[in-house]
PDB file of C-alpha atoms in Angstrom:
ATOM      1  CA  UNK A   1    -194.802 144.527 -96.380  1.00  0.00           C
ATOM      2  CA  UNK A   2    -198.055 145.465 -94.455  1.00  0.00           C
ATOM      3  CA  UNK A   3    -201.142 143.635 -95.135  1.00  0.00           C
ATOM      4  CA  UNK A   4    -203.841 145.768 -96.456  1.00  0.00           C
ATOM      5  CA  UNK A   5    -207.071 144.168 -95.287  1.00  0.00           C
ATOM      6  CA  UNK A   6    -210.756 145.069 -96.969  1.00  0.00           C
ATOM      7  CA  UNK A   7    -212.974 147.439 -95.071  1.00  0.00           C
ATOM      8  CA  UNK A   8    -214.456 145.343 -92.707  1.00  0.00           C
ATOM      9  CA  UNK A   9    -212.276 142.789 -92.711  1.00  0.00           C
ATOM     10  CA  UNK A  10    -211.628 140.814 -89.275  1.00  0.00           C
ATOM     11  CA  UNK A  11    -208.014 141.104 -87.977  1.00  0.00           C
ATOM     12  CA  UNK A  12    -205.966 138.062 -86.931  1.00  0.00           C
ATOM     13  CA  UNK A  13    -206.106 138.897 -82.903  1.00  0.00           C
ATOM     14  CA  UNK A  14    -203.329 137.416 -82.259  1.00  0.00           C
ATOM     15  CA  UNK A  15    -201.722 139.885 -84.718  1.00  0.00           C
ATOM     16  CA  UNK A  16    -198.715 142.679 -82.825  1.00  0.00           C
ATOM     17  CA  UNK A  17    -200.644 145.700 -85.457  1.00  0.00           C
ATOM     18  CA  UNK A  18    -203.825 145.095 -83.925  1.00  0.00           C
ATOM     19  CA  UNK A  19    -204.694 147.946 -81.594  1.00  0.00           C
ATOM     20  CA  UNK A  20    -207.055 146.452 -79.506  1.00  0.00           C
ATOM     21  CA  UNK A  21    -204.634 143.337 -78.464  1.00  0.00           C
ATOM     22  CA  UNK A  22    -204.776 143.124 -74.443  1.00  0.00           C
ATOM     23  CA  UNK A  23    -200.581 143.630 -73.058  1.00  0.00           C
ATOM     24  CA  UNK A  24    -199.462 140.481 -72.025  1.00  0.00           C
ATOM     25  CA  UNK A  25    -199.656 139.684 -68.635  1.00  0.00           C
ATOM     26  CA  UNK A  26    -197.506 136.966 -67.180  1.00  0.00           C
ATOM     27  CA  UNK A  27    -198.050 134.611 -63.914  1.00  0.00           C
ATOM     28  CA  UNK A  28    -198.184 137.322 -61.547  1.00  0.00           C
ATOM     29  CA  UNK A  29    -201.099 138.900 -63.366  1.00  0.00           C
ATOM     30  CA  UNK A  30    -198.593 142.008 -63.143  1.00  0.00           C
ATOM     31  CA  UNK A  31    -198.582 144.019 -66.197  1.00  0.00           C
ATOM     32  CA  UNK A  32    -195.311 143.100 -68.421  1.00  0.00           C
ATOM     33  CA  UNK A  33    -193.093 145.827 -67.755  1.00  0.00           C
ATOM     34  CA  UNK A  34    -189.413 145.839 -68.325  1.00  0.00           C
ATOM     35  CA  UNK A  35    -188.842 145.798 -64.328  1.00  0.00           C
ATOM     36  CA  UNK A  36    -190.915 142.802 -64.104  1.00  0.00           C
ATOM     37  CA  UNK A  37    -189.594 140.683 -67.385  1.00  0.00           C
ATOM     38  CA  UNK A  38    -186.630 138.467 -67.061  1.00  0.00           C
ATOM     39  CA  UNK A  39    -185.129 136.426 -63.801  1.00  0.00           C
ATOM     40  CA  UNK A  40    -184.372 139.405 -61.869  1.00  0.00           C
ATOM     41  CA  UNK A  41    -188.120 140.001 -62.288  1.00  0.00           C
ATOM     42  CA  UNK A  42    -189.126 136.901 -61.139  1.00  0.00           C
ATOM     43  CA  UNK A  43    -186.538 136.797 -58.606  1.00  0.00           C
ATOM     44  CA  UNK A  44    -187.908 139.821 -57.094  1.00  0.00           C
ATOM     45  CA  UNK A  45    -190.886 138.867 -57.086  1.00  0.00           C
ATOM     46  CA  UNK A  46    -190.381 135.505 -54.991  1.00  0.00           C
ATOM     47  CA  UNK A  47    -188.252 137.400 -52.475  1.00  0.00           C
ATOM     48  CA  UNK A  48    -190.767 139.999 -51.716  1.00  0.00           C
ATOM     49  CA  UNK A  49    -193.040 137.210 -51.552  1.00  0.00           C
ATOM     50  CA  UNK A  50    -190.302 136.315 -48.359  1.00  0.00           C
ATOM     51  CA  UNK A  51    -188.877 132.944 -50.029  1.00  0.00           C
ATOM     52  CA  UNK A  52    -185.595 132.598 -48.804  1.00  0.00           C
ATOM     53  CA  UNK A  53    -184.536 130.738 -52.330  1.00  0.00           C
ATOM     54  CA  UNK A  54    -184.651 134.339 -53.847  1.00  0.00           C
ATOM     55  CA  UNK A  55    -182.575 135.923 -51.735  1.00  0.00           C
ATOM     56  CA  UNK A  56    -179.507 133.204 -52.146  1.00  0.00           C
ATOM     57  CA  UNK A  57    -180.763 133.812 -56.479  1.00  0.00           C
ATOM     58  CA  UNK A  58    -180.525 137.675 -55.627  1.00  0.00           C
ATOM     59  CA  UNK A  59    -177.199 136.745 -54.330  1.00  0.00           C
ATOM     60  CA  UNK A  60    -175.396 134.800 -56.713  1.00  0.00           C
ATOM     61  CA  UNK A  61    -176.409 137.509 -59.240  1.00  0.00           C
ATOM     62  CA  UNK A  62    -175.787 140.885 -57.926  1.00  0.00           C
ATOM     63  CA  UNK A  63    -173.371 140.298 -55.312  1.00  0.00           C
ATOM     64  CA  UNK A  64    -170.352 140.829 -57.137  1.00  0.00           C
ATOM     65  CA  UNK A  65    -171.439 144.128 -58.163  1.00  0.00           C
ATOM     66  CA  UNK A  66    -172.133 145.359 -54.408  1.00  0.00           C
ATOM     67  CA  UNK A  67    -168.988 144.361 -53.491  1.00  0.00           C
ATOM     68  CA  UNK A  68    -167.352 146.404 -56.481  1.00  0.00           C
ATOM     69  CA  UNK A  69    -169.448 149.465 -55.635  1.00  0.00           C
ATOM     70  CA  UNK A  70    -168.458 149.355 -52.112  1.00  0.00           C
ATOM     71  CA  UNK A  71    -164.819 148.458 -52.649  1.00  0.00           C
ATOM     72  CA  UNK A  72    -164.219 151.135 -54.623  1.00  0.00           C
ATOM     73  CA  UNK A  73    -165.840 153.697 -52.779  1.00  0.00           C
ATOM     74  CA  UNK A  74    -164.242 152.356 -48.899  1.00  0.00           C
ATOM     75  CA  UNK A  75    -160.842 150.846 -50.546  1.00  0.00           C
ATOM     76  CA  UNK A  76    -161.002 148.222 -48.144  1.00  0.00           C
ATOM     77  CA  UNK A  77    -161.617 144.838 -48.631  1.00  0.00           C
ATOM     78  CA  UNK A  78    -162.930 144.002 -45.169  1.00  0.00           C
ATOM     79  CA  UNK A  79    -165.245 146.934 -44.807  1.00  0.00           C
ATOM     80  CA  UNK A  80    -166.426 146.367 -49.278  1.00  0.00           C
ATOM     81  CA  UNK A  81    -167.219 142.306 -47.785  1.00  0.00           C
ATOM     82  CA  UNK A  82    -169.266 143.728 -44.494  1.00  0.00           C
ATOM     83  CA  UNK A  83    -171.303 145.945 -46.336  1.00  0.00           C
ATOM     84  CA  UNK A  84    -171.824 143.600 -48.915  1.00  0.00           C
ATOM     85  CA  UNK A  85    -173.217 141.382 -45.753  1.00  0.00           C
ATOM     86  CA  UNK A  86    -174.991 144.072 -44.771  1.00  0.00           C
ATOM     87  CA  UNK A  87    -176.870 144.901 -47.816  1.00  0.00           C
ATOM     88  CA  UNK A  88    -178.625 141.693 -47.903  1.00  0.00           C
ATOM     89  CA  UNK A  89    -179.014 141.275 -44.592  1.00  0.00           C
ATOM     90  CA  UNK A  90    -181.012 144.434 -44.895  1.00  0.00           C
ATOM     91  CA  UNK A  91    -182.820 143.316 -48.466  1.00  0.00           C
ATOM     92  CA  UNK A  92    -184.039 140.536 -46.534  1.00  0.00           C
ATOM     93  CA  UNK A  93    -185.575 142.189 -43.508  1.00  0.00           C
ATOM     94  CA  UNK A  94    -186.727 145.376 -45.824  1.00  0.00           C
ATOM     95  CA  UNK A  95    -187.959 143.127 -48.482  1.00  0.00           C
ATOM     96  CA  UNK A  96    -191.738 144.528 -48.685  1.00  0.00           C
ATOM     97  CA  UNK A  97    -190.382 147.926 -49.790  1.00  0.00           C
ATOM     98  CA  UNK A  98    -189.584 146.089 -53.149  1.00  0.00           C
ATOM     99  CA  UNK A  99    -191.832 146.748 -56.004  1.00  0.00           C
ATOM    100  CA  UNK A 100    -190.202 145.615 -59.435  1.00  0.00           C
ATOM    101  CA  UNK A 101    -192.753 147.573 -61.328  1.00  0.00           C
ATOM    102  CA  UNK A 102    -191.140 150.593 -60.209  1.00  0.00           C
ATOM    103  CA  UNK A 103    -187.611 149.900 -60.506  1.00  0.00           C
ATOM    104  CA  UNK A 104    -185.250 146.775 -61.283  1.00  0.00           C
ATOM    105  CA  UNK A 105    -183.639 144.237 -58.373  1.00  0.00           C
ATOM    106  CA  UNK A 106    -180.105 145.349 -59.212  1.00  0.00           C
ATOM    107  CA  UNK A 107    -181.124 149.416 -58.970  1.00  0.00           C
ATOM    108  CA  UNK A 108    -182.920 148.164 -55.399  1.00  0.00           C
ATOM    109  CA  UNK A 109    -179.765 146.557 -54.101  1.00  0.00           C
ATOM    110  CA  UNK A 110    -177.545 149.346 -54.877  1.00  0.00           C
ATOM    111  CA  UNK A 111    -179.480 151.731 -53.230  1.00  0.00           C
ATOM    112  CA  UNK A 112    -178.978 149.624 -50.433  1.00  0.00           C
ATOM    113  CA  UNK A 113    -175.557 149.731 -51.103  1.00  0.00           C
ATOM    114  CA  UNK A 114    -175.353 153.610 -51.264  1.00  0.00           C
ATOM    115  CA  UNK A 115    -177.060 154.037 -47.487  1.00  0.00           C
ATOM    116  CA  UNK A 116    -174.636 151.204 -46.254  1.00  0.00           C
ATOM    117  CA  UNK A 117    -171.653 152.513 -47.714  1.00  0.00           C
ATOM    118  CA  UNK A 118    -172.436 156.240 -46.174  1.00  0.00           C
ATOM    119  CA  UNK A 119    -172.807 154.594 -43.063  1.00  0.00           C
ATOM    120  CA  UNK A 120    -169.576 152.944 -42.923  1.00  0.00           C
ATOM    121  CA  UNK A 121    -168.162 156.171 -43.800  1.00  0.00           C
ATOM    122  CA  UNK A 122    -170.038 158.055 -41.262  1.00  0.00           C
ATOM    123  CA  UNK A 123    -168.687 155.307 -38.453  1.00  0.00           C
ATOM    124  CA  UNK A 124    -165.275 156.198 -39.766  1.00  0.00           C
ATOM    125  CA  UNK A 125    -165.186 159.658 -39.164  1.00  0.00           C
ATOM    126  CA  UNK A 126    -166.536 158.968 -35.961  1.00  0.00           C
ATOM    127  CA  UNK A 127    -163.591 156.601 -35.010  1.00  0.00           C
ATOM    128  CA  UNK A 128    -161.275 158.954 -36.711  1.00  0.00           C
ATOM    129  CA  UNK A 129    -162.877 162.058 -33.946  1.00  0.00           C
ATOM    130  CA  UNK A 130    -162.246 159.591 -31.226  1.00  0.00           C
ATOM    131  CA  UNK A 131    -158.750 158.849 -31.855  1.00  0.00           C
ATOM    132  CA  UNK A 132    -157.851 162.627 -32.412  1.00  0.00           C
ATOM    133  CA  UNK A 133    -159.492 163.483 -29.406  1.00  0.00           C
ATOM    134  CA  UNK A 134    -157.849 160.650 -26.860  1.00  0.00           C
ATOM    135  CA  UNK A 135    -154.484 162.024 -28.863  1.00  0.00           C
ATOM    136  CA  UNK A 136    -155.094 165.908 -27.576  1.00  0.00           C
ATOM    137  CA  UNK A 137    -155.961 164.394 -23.995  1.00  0.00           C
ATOM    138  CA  UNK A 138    -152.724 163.304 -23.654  1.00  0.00           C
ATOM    139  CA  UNK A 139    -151.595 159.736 -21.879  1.00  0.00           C
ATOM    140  CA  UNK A 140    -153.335 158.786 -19.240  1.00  0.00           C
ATOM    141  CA  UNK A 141    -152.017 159.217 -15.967  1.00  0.00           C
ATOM    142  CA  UNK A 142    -149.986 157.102 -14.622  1.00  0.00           C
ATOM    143  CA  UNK A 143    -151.635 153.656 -12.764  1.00  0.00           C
ATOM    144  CA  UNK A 144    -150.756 152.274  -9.061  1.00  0.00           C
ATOM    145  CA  UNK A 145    -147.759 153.440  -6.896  1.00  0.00           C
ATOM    146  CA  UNK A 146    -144.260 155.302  -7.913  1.00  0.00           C
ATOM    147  CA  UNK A 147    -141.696 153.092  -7.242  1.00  0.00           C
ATOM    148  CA  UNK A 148    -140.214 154.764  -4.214  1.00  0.00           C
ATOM    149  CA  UNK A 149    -143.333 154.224  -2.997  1.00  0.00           C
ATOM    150  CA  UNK A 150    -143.057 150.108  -3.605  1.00  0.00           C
ATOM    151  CA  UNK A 151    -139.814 150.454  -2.225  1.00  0.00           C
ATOM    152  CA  UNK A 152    -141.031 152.016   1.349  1.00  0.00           C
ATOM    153  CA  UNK A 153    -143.651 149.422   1.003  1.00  0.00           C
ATOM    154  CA  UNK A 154    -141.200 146.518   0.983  1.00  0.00           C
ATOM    155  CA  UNK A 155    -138.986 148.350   3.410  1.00  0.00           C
ATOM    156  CA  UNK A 156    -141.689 148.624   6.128  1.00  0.00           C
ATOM    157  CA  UNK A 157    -142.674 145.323   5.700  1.00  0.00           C
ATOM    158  CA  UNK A 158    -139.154 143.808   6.259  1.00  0.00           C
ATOM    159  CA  UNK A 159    -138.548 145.674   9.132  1.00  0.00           C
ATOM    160  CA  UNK A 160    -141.878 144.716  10.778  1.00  0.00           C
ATOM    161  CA  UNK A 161    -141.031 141.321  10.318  1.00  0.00           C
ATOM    162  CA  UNK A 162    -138.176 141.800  12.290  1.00  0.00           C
ATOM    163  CA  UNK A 163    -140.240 142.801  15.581  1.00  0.00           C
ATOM    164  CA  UNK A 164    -140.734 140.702  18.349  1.00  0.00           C
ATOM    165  CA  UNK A 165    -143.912 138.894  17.725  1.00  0.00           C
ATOM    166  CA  UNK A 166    -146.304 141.004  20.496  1.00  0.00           C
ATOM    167  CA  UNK A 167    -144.724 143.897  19.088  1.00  0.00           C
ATOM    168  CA  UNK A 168    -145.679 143.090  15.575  1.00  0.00           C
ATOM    169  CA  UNK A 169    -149.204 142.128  16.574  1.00  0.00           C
ATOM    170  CA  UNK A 170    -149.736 145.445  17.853  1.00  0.00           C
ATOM    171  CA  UNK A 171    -148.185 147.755  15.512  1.00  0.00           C
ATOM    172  CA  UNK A 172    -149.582 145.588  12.582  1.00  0.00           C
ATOM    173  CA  UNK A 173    -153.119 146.166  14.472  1.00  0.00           C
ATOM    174  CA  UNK A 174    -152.523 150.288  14.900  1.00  0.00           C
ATOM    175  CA  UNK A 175    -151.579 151.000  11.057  1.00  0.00           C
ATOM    176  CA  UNK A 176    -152.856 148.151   8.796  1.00  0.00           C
ATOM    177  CA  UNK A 177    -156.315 147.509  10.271  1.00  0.00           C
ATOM    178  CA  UNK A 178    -156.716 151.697  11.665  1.00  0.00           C
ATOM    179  CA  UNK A 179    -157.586 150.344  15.006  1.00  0.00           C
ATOM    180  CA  UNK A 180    -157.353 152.933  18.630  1.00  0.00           C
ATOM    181  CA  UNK A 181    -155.303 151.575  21.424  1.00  0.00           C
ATOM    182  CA  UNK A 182    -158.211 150.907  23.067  1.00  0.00           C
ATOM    183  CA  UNK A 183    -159.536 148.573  20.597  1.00  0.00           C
ATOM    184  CA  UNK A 184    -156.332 146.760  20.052  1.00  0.00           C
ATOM    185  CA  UNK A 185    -156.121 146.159  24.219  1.00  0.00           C
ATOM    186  CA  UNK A 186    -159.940 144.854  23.378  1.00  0.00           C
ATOM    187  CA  UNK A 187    -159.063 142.265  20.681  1.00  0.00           C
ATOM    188  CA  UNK A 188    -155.255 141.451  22.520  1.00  0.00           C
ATOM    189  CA  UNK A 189    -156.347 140.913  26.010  1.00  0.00           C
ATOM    190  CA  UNK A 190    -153.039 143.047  27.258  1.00  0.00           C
ATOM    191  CA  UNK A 191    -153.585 146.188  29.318  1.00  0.00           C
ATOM    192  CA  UNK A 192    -154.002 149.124  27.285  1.00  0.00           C
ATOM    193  CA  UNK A 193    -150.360 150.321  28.957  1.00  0.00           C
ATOM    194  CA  UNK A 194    -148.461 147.377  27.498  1.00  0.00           C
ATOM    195  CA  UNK A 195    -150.193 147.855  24.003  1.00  0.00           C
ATOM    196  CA  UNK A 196    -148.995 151.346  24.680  1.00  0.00           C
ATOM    197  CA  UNK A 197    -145.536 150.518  25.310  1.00  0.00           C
ATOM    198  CA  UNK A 198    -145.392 147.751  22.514  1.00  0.00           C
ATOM    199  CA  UNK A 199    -145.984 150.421  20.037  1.00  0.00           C
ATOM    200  CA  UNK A 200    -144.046 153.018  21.450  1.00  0.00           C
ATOM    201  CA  UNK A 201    -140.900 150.717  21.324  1.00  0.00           C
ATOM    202  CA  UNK A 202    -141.952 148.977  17.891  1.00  0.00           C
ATOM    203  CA  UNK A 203    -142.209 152.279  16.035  1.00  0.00           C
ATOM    204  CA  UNK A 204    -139.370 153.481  17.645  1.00  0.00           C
ATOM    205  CA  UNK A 205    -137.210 150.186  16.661  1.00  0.00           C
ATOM    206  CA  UNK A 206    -138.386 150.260  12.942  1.00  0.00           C
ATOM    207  CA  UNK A 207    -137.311 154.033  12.791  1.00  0.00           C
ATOM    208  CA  UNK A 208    -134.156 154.240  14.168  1.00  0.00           C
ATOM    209  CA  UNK A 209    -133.095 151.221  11.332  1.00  0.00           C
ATOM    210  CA  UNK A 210    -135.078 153.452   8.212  1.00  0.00           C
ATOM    211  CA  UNK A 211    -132.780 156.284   9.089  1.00  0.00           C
ATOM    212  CA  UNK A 212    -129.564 153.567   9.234  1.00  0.00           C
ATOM    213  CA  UNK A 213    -130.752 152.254   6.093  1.00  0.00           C
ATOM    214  CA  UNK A 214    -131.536 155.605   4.620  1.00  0.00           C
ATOM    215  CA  UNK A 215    -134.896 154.877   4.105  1.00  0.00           C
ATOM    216  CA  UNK A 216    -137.479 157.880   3.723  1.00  0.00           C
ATOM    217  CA  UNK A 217    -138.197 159.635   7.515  1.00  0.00           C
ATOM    218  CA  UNK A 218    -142.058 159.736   6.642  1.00  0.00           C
ATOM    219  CA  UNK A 219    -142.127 155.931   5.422  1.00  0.00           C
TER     220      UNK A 219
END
């Protein structure tokens, strides 16, 4: 039943009719909106303010609900726990753009959410380009040697082995290190005749046993 006061009357002022009562204003000095009421409020408040205590409190309440958002969006439990990393990695760090008289903590987070979320997707389709294209390019080609090749290789080698050791010295000299007659007399000390000879009759040895062995001509 409403009071009906005489004309003139004084009202009680700490009465909720009274029309002149001041809104209530809490620690902040903020006006008392909805965004600013309650823990998240508060909460919000101290983690703009950059205390770290508020972001473990902004944690422990809206976590789980990231993490649902984002797993049911990715279906994937690995990528739904980065992004939920992510999202308060990046409430921390972009904590000044949080006003709670606009808009409540757990709206703010999922936001945050949202933009992470689309960016994990976005890296997705990227991978998922990549792959398709390395699949149209084909294999790469093969790496290193064919095996006949080896197989020359190991041939040549043997039979090189086999020289006499002047004649190995000097035909090792000619096609491993690319040196001129001339240079191989230098580094030898022999006559540039007998370095001459020495490969004439080395080359000549290790070919006439590739074509016994059936070994490739141009080996």
């Amino acid at each position: 039943m409403t009071e009906i006061l005489p004309p003139g009357a004084p009202r009680d002022p700490h009465s909720a009719a009274d029309p002149g009562r001041p809104p209530t204003t809490g620690a902040t000095g903020a006006t008392g909106s909805a965004a600013a009421e309650g823990p998240d409020g508060e909460i919000a408040l101290r983690l703009r303010a950059g205390d770290p205590e508020a972001l473990r409190l902004a944690y422990d309440r809206h976590a789980r609900v990231v993490h649902t958002v984002a797993l049911r969006v990715l279906q994937s439990h690995h990528d739904a726990e980065d992004v939920t990393q992510q999202v308060f990695v990046r409430a921390w760090r972009g904590r000044g753009g949080l006003d709670p008289e606009r808009g409540g903590l757990g709206p703010w987070l999922i936001g945050i959410t949202r933009r992470q979320i689309a960016d994990r997707l976005a890296l997705r389709e990227r991978e998922r380009a990549a792959a398709e294209g390395a699949v149209r390019a084909g294999p790469p080609p093969p790496v290193g040697p064919r095996p006949e090749q080896v197989v020359d290789v190991v041939v040549v080698a043997d039979e090189l082995d086999r020289l006499p050791e002047t004649q190995r010295r000097v035909v090792r000299l000619a096609f491993y290190d690319d040196l001129t007659q001339q240079q191989i007399s230098s580094v030898t000390g022999l006559p540039l005749g007998t370095v001459k000879s020495h490969l004439r009759r080395g080359v000549d040895r290790m070919r006439r046993r590739w074509e016994a062995g059936g070994a490739a001509p141009g080996a």
